[in-house]
Amino acid sequence: MMGKILCIGLGPGDPDLMSLRAHRHLTRARVVAYFRKGGRPGQARRIAEGLIPAGAVELAMEYPVTTEIAVQDPAYGAALRAFYDDWAARLQEAALTDDVVVLCEGDPFFFGSFMHLHARLPRDLVEVVPGIPGMAGCWTATGQPITWGDDILTVLPATLPEAELARRIADTDALVVMKIGRNLGRLRAALTAARRLDQAWLVEYGTMPGQRVRRLADVEGPVPYFSIVLIHGQGRRP
Ligand SMILES: C[C@@]1(CC(=O)O)C2=NC(=C\c3[nH]c(c(CCC(=O)O)c3CC(=O)O)Cc3[nH]c(c(CC(=O)O)c3CCC(=O)O)/C=C3\N/C(=C\2)[C@@H](CCC(=O)O)[C@]3(C)CC(=O)O)/[C@H]1CCC(=O)O
Ligand SMILES: C[S@@+](CC[C@H](N)C(=O)[O-])C[C@H]1O[C@@H](n2cnc3c(N)ncnc32)[C@H](O)[C@@H]1O
């Protein structure tokens, strides 16, 4: 039987927050693939724990590098291109005989690694199931709405240069910053330059075990890659 490659968004972390469709594909899967950093279980795999049928074949797609080489280094691009080429071919081959379910934390089309496989695969071979993005889990964890009325929400990767972060932080109402980790120092400087540090919240591991919500001004020391910085909009309301 010719199968499909089904990429399922699993939501922000708590398995209870995945869609019924994602749950159905997951609990019927015979082949399951997921990304992970070498030596770690992988967030998507952790969300799926206990829901993958016994006997399913698991394919762990381990990034050759994450932070070991600078993204600007040509060796980074070369390593990642070879990695995605290889896994696109392997998943396509596995799909010759069965469906392949690819797990994705959050939503697959929102900064998800699956996008790089999707770009390499025939369109009619792939189906994507949307998921609640990590940021929705994170702003809900703060207990406050993110946007009101005419608020503009800006989503920034913390990997941007400080001046670019500061310019865009000063120019928005509500803010979501992804990929915090070792970029926190530069982001903090940008928030300070934009005079908005006191409005910022840090959510680590939103809806996951270890969730932690703090005012960014109170945070000292390192924070994980799986953190989001938020500023709530204060827009018009009746
Ligand atoms: C290089 C760097 C820069 C950059 O983003 O520009 C980058 N990842 C960095 C760090 C990092 N990544 C991960 C950890 C371990 C986390 C942990 O385990 O705690 C760490 C931290 C660490 O290693 O310390 C794992 C990870 N990565 C992605 C997912 C989600 C997914 O797979 O969907 C997961 C979770 C897998 C899981 O479920 O566990 C996805 C993406 N990460 C990408 C790039 C893009 C793919 C590469 C490409 O093709 O370029 C893509 C697709 C995003 C995109 O393209 O936007 C950056 C350096 C930032 C910096 O400067 O600090
Ligand atoms: C490569 S992106 C993947 C985004 C994911 N596809 C989504 O829909 O949220 C990884 C970044 O998402 C953010 N993130 C995703 N889920 C999160 C969560 N549950 N708690 C905190 N941060 C999260 C972090 O900023 C992390 O650095």
Tab-separated table of C-alpha atoms and ligand atoms in Angstrom:
chain	number	residue	atom	x	y	z
A	1	MET	CA	0.000	0.000	0.000
A	2	MET	CA	1.222	3.491	-0.855
A	3	GLY	CA	1.084	5.671	2.259
A	4	LYS	CA	1.128	9.355	3.137
A	5	ILE	CA	3.421	11.479	5.227
A	6	LEU	CA	1.173	12.916	7.950
A	7	CYS	CA	2.752	15.681	9.989
A	8	ILE	CA	0.747	16.225	13.153
A	9	GLY	CA	1.041	19.346	15.307
A	10	LEU	CA	0.877	18.185	18.921
A	11	GLY	CA	0.297	21.555	20.566
A	12	PRO	CA	2.400	23.389	23.144
A	13	GLY	CA	3.256	20.503	25.469
A	14	ASP	CA	0.392	19.184	27.567
A	15	PRO	CA	-0.805	16.116	25.586
A	16	ASP	CA	-4.382	17.095	26.459
A	17	LEU	CA	-3.985	20.079	24.123
A	18	MET	CA	-3.589	18.088	20.898
A	19	SER	CA	-6.438	17.967	18.381
A	20	LEU	CA	-8.721	14.955	17.964
A	21	ARG	CA	-7.323	14.507	14.461
A	22	ALA	CA	-3.709	14.494	15.682
A	23	HIS	CA	-4.680	12.047	18.420
A	24	ARG	CA	-6.376	9.735	15.908
A	25	HIS	CA	-3.333	9.639	13.597
A	26	LEU	CA	-0.991	9.160	16.527
A	27	THR	CA	-2.830	6.309	18.207
A	28	ARG	CA	-3.141	4.418	14.889
A	29	ALA	CA	0.429	4.981	13.736
A	30	ARG	CA	2.684	2.157	12.621
A	31	VAL	CA	5.654	4.367	11.668
A	32	VAL	CA	6.460	7.482	13.722
A	33	ALA	CA	9.225	10.032	13.019
A	34	TYR	CA	10.295	13.047	15.077
A	35	PHE	CA	13.109	15.588	15.320
A	36	ARG	CA	15.330	15.805	18.349
A	37	LYS	CA	18.609	17.247	19.494
A	38	GLY	CA	21.177	14.444	19.875
A	39	GLY	CA	21.099	12.916	23.340
A	40	ARG	CA	17.676	14.404	24.214
A	41	PRO	CA	14.262	12.693	24.049
A	42	GLY	CA	12.766	15.457	21.843
A	43	GLN	CA	9.794	17.604	22.892
A	44	ALA	CA	7.406	16.166	20.301
A	45	ARG	CA	8.286	12.598	21.288
A	46	ARG	CA	7.789	13.452	24.945
A	47	ILE	CA	4.291	14.828	24.252
A	48	ALA	CA	3.430	11.584	22.431
A	49	GLU	CA	4.693	9.353	25.259
A	50	GLY	CA	2.181	6.587	26.051
A	51	LEU	CA	0.091	7.260	22.922
A	52	ILE	CA	2.256	5.547	20.281
A	53	PRO	CA	1.007	1.979	19.650
A	54	ALA	CA	3.246	-0.831	20.875
A	55	GLY	CA	5.315	-2.200	18.017
A	56	ALA	CA	5.304	1.012	15.973
A	57	VAL	CA	8.606	1.714	14.228
A	58	GLU	CA	10.230	4.915	15.547
A	59	LEU	CA	12.536	7.074	13.435
A	60	ALA	CA	14.454	9.680	15.478
A	61	MET	CA	15.690	12.458	13.183
A	62	GLU	CA	18.639	13.913	15.098
A	63	TYR	CA	19.871	17.354	14.070
A	64	PRO	CA	23.540	17.173	13.072
A	65	VAL	CA	24.007	20.596	14.783
A	66	THR	CA	21.902	23.173	16.648
A	67	THR	CA	24.216	25.648	18.393
A	68	GLU	CA	27.602	23.934	17.827
A	69	ILE	CA	28.248	25.876	14.592
A	70	ALA	CA	27.098	29.460	13.891
A	71	VAL	CA	24.062	29.604	11.574
A	72	GLN	CA	26.036	31.999	9.320
A	73	ASP	CA	28.837	29.426	8.868
A	74	PRO	CA	28.472	27.706	5.459
A	75	ALA	CA	29.142	24.395	7.253
A	76	TYR	CA	25.862	24.865	9.185
A	77	GLY	CA	23.793	25.196	6.014
A	78	ALA	CA	25.627	22.303	4.367
A	79	ALA	CA	25.061	19.998	7.348
A	80	LEU	CA	21.357	20.877	7.607
A	81	ARG	CA	20.742	20.574	3.861
A	82	ALA	CA	22.285	17.094	3.797
A	83	PHE	CA	20.262	16.120	6.881
A	84	TYR	CA	16.925	17.266	5.405
A	85	ASP	CA	17.735	15.739	1.983
A	86	ASP	CA	18.524	12.420	3.660
A	87	TRP	CA	15.389	12.329	5.842
A	88	ALA	CA	13.090	13.487	3.049
A	89	ALA	CA	14.339	10.525	0.986
A	90	ARG	CA	14.034	8.089	3.895
A	91	LEU	CA	10.478	9.152	4.788
A	92	GLN	CA	9.469	9.034	1.145
A	93	GLU	CA	10.774	5.492	0.928
A	94	ALA	CA	8.998	4.460	4.143
A	95	ALA	CA	5.762	5.911	2.726
A	96	LEU	CA	5.951	3.491	-0.226
A	97	THR	CA	4.498	0.815	2.053
A	98	ASP	CA	2.688	2.616	4.900
A	99	ASP	CA	1.652	5.967	6.356
A	100	VAL	CA	4.423	7.804	8.194
A	101	VAL	CA	3.324	10.013	11.095
A	102	VAL	CA	5.732	12.902	11.779
A	103	LEU	CA	5.405	14.474	15.229
A	104	CYS	CA	5.776	18.230	15.662
A	105	GLU	CA	5.623	20.305	18.832
A	106	GLY	CA	3.204	23.234	18.487
A	107	ASP	CA	2.125	23.943	14.901
A	108	PRO	CA	4.180	22.390	12.063
A	109	PHE	CA	4.059	25.451	9.783
A	110	PHE	CA	5.173	27.862	12.498
A	111	PHE	CA	9.017	27.705	12.769
A	112	GLY	CA	8.780	23.902	12.545
A	113	SER	CA	11.613	21.756	11.175
A	114	PHE	CA	9.070	19.727	9.221
A	115	MET	CA	8.778	22.684	6.829
A	116	HIS	CA	12.235	21.777	5.497
A	117	LEU	CA	11.063	18.226	4.712
A	118	HIS	CA	7.778	19.516	3.293
A	119	ALA	CA	9.743	21.720	0.877
A	120	ARG	CA	11.569	18.617	-0.404
A	121	LEU	CA	8.593	16.237	-0.714
A	122	PRO	CA	5.924	15.895	-3.419
A	123	ARG	CA	2.940	17.996	-2.288
A	124	ASP	CA	0.358	15.237	-2.756
A	125	LEU	CA	2.335	12.891	-0.497
A	126	VAL	CA	2.044	15.171	2.539
A	127	GLU	CA	-0.765	16.113	4.898
A	128	VAL	CA	-0.348	18.546	7.779
A	129	VAL	CA	-2.520	18.716	10.893
A	130	PRO	CA	-2.361	22.118	12.606
A	131	GLY	CA	-1.584	22.416	16.302
A	132	ILE	CA	-1.972	25.021	19.029
A	133	PRO	CA	1.297	26.975	18.790
A	134	GLY	CA	3.603	27.205	21.806
A	135	MET	CA	2.918	30.931	22.144
A	136	ALA	CA	-0.820	30.328	22.765
A	137	GLY	CA	0.083	27.911	25.548
A	138	CYS	CA	2.469	30.533	26.939
A	139	TRP	CA	0.172	33.550	26.955
A	140	THR	CA	-2.578	31.411	28.471
A	141	ALA	CA	-0.085	30.401	31.192
A	142	THR	CA	0.302	34.095	32.121
A	143	GLY	CA	-3.479	34.275	32.715
A	144	GLN	CA	-3.862	37.421	30.594
A	145	PRO	CA	-5.052	38.094	27.011
A	146	ILE	CA	-2.373	38.960	24.462
A	147	THR	CA	-4.290	41.323	22.092
A	148	TRP	CA	-7.253	43.695	22.443
A	149	GLY	CA	-9.014	45.963	19.959
A	150	ASP	CA	-6.561	47.333	17.404
A	151	ASP	CA	-3.446	45.872	19.027
A	152	ILE	CA	-0.692	44.817	16.666
A	153	LEU	CA	1.066	41.602	17.664
A	154	THR	CA	4.680	41.163	16.558
A	155	VAL	CA	6.414	37.776	16.660
A	156	LEU	CA	10.213	37.994	16.730
A	157	PRO	CA	12.950	35.362	16.833
A	158	ALA	CA	15.468	36.327	19.534
A	159	THR	CA	18.214	35.387	17.073
A	160	LEU	CA	17.872	38.836	15.401
A	161	PRO	CA	20.490	41.576	16.017
A	162	GLU	CA	19.880	43.793	19.058
A	163	ALA	CA	19.101	46.993	17.111
A	164	GLU	CA	16.521	45.186	14.978
A	165	LEU	CA	14.894	43.676	18.081
A	166	ALA	CA	14.781	47.095	19.804
A	167	ARG	CA	13.286	48.837	16.764
A	168	ARG	CA	10.491	46.320	16.404
A	169	ILE	CA	9.807	46.044	20.146
A	170	ALA	CA	9.403	49.836	20.334
A	171	ASP	CA	7.040	49.760	17.360
A	172	THR	CA	4.544	47.068	18.463
A	173	ASP	CA	1.668	46.834	20.937
A	174	ALA	CA	1.793	43.159	21.889
A	175	LEU	CA	4.953	41.050	21.583
A	176	VAL	CA	5.985	37.400	21.349
A	177	VAL	CA	9.684	36.523	21.212
A	178	MET	CA	10.691	32.943	20.354
A	179	LYS	CA	14.020	31.044	20.674
A	180	ILE	CA	15.214	32.680	23.884
A	181	GLY	CA	17.929	30.416	25.402
A	182	ARG	CA	21.374	31.934	24.994
A	183	ASN	CA	19.910	34.979	23.223
A	184	LEU	CA	18.366	36.353	26.440
A	185	GLY	CA	21.117	38.897	27.156
A	186	ARG	CA	20.731	40.581	23.754
A	187	LEU	CA	16.931	40.529	24.051
A	188	ARG	CA	17.064	42.072	27.518
A	189	ALA	CA	19.274	44.881	26.202
A	190	ALA	CA	16.820	45.474	23.337
A	191	LEU	CA	13.811	45.574	25.704
A	192	THR	CA	15.682	48.044	27.901
A	193	ALA	CA	16.573	50.241	24.904
A	194	ALA	CA	12.874	50.197	23.893
A	195	ARG	CA	11.916	51.071	27.522
A	196	ARG	CA	9.694	47.990	27.783
A	197	LEU	CA	11.626	45.606	30.039
A	198	ASP	CA	9.199	46.147	32.930
A	199	GLN	CA	6.244	44.986	30.743
A	200	ALA	CA	7.852	41.703	29.688
A	201	TRP	CA	7.041	38.193	30.955
A	202	LEU	CA	9.119	35.045	30.524
A	203	VAL	CA	7.361	31.691	30.160
A	204	GLU	CA	9.584	28.600	30.300
A	205	TYR	CA	8.162	25.252	29.128
A	206	GLY	CA	4.589	26.554	28.711
A	207	THR	CA	2.037	23.768	29.514
A	208	MET	CA	4.941	21.292	29.863
A	209	PRO	CA	6.296	19.744	33.068
A	210	GLY	CA	8.548	22.441	34.524
A	211	GLN	CA	6.380	25.351	33.351
A	212	ARG	CA	7.538	28.590	34.968
A	213	VAL	CA	6.068	32.100	34.530
A	214	ARG	CA	7.946	35.177	35.756
A	215	ARG	CA	8.334	38.865	35.105
A	216	LEU	CA	11.454	39.105	32.969
A	217	ALA	CA	12.879	41.823	35.242
A	218	ASP	CA	12.981	39.212	38.052
A	219	VAL	CA	14.873	36.615	35.989
A	220	GLU	CA	18.546	35.926	36.670
A	221	GLY	CA	20.797	33.294	35.112
A	222	PRO	CA	20.295	31.115	32.043
A	223	VAL	CA	16.892	30.171	30.602
A	224	PRO	CA	16.015	27.255	28.278
A	225	TYR	CA	15.596	27.391	24.506
A	226	PHE	CA	11.964	26.381	25.122
A	227	SER	CA	10.976	29.789	26.528
A	228	ILE	CA	8.931	32.660	25.174
A	229	VAL	CA	9.021	36.340	26.153
A	230	LEU	CA	5.659	38.148	26.003
A	231	ILE	CA	4.308	41.651	26.315
A	232	HIS	CA	0.506	41.834	26.617
A	233	GLY	CA	-1.310	44.386	24.461
A	234	GLN	CA	-3.312	47.008	26.341
A	235	GLY	CA	-5.594	48.027	23.458
A	236	ARG	CA	-9.097	49.382	23.218
A	237	ARG	CA	-11.882	47.653	25.130
A	238	PRO	CA	-15.500	48.586	25.807
B	1	LIG	C1	20.342	27.289	14.778
B	1	LIG	C2	19.116	27.762	15.474
B	1	LIG	C3	18.942	29.184	14.997
B	1	LIG	C4	17.744	29.632	14.297
B	1	LIG	O1	16.632	29.233	14.643
B	1	LIG	O2	17.894	30.468	13.431
B	1	LIG	C5	18.054	26.748	15.337
B	1	LIG	N1	17.876	26.021	16.461
B	1	LIG	C6	18.635	26.490	17.460
B	1	LIG	C7	18.761	25.950	18.744
B	1	LIG	C8	18.145	24.776	19.249
B	1	LIG	N2	17.290	24.033	18.529
B	1	LIG	C9	16.873	22.988	19.324
B	1	LIG	C10	17.517	23.079	20.592
B	1	LIG	C11	17.382	22.089	21.727
B	1	LIG	C12	16.191	22.349	22.595
B	1	LIG	C13	16.196	21.434	23.765
B	1	LIG	O3	16.316	20.224	23.612
B	1	LIG	O4	16.115	21.953	24.892
B	1	LIG	C14	18.305	24.231	20.545
B	1	LIG	C15	19.101	24.862	21.661
B	1	LIG	C16	20.382	24.249	21.922
B	1	LIG	O5	20.879	23.413	21.189
B	1	LIG	O6	20.956	24.621	22.968
B	1	LIG	C17	15.946	21.929	18.915
B	1	LIG	C18	14.852	22.344	17.988
B	1	LIG	N3	14.999	23.127	16.875
B	1	LIG	C19	13.794	23.220	16.255
B	1	LIG	C20	12.825	22.510	16.982
B	1	LIG	C21	11.341	22.416	16.620
B	1	LIG	C22	11.052	21.532	15.506
B	1	LIG	O7	11.799	20.601	15.236
B	1	LIG	O8	10.018	21.702	14.878
B	1	LIG	C23	13.510	21.933	18.075
B	1	LIG	C24	12.969	21.017	19.133
B	1	LIG	C25	13.196	19.585	18.886
B	1	LIG	C26	12.531	18.840	19.974
B	1	LIG	O9	11.345	18.526	19.847
B	1	LIG	O10	13.160	18.588	20.996
B	1	LIG	C27	13.532	23.892	15.037
B	1	LIG	C28	14.383	24.763	14.407
B	1	LIG	N4	15.571	25.159	14.902
B	1	LIG	C29	16.241	25.795	13.923
B	1	LIG	C30	17.393	26.504	14.132
B	1	LIG	C31	15.565	25.617	12.616
B	1	LIG	C32	16.047	24.336	11.959
B	1	LIG	C33	17.469	24.372	11.531
B	1	LIG	C34	17.600	24.958	10.148
B	1	LIG	O11	17.175	24.332	9.202
B	1	LIG	O12	18.172	26.075	10.028
B	1	LIG	C35	14.149	25.399	13.057
B	1	LIG	C36	13.315	24.610	12.111
B	1	LIG	C37	13.477	26.696	13.291
B	1	LIG	C38	13.341	27.598	12.111
B	1	LIG	O13	13.699	27.298	10.988
B	1	LIG	O14	12.846	28.674	12.345
B	1	LIG	C39	19.219	27.730	16.993
B	1	LIG	C40	20.229	28.472	17.708
B	1	LIG	C41	19.535	29.567	18.509
B	1	LIG	C42	20.577	30.297	19.238
B	1	LIG	O15	21.251	31.129	18.636
B	1	LIG	O16	20.690	30.097	20.440
B	2	LIG	C1	11.696	26.088	16.466
B	2	LIG	S1	10.440	26.912	17.304
B	2	LIG	C2	9.073	25.798	17.179
B	2	LIG	C3	7.738	26.470	17.355
B	2	LIG	C4	6.544	25.520	17.331
B	2	LIG	N1	6.381	24.893	16.039
B	2	LIG	C5	5.262	26.236	17.754
B	2	LIG	O1	4.251	26.156	17.065
B	2	LIG	O2	5.296	26.875	18.806
B	2	LIG	C6	10.981	26.686	18.942
B	2	LIG	C7	10.639	27.849	19.836
B	2	LIG	O3	9.248	27.819	20.119
B	2	LIG	C8	9.026	28.345	21.402
B	2	LIG	N2	8.162	27.394	22.129
B	2	LIG	C9	7.410	26.454	21.535
B	2	LIG	N3	6.667	25.811	22.440
B	2	LIG	C10	6.932	26.362	23.637
B	2	LIG	C11	6.450	26.119	24.960
B	2	LIG	N4	5.557	25.169	25.203
B	2	LIG	N5	6.939	26.878	25.949
B	2	LIG	C12	7.871	27.819	25.714
B	2	LIG	N6	8.377	28.078	24.483
B	2	LIG	C13	7.899	27.375	23.455
B	2	LIG	C14	10.364	28.605	22.060
B	2	LIG	O4	10.625	29.976	21.957
B	2	LIG	C15	11.303	27.809	21.190
B	2	LIG	O5	12.568	28.401	21.140
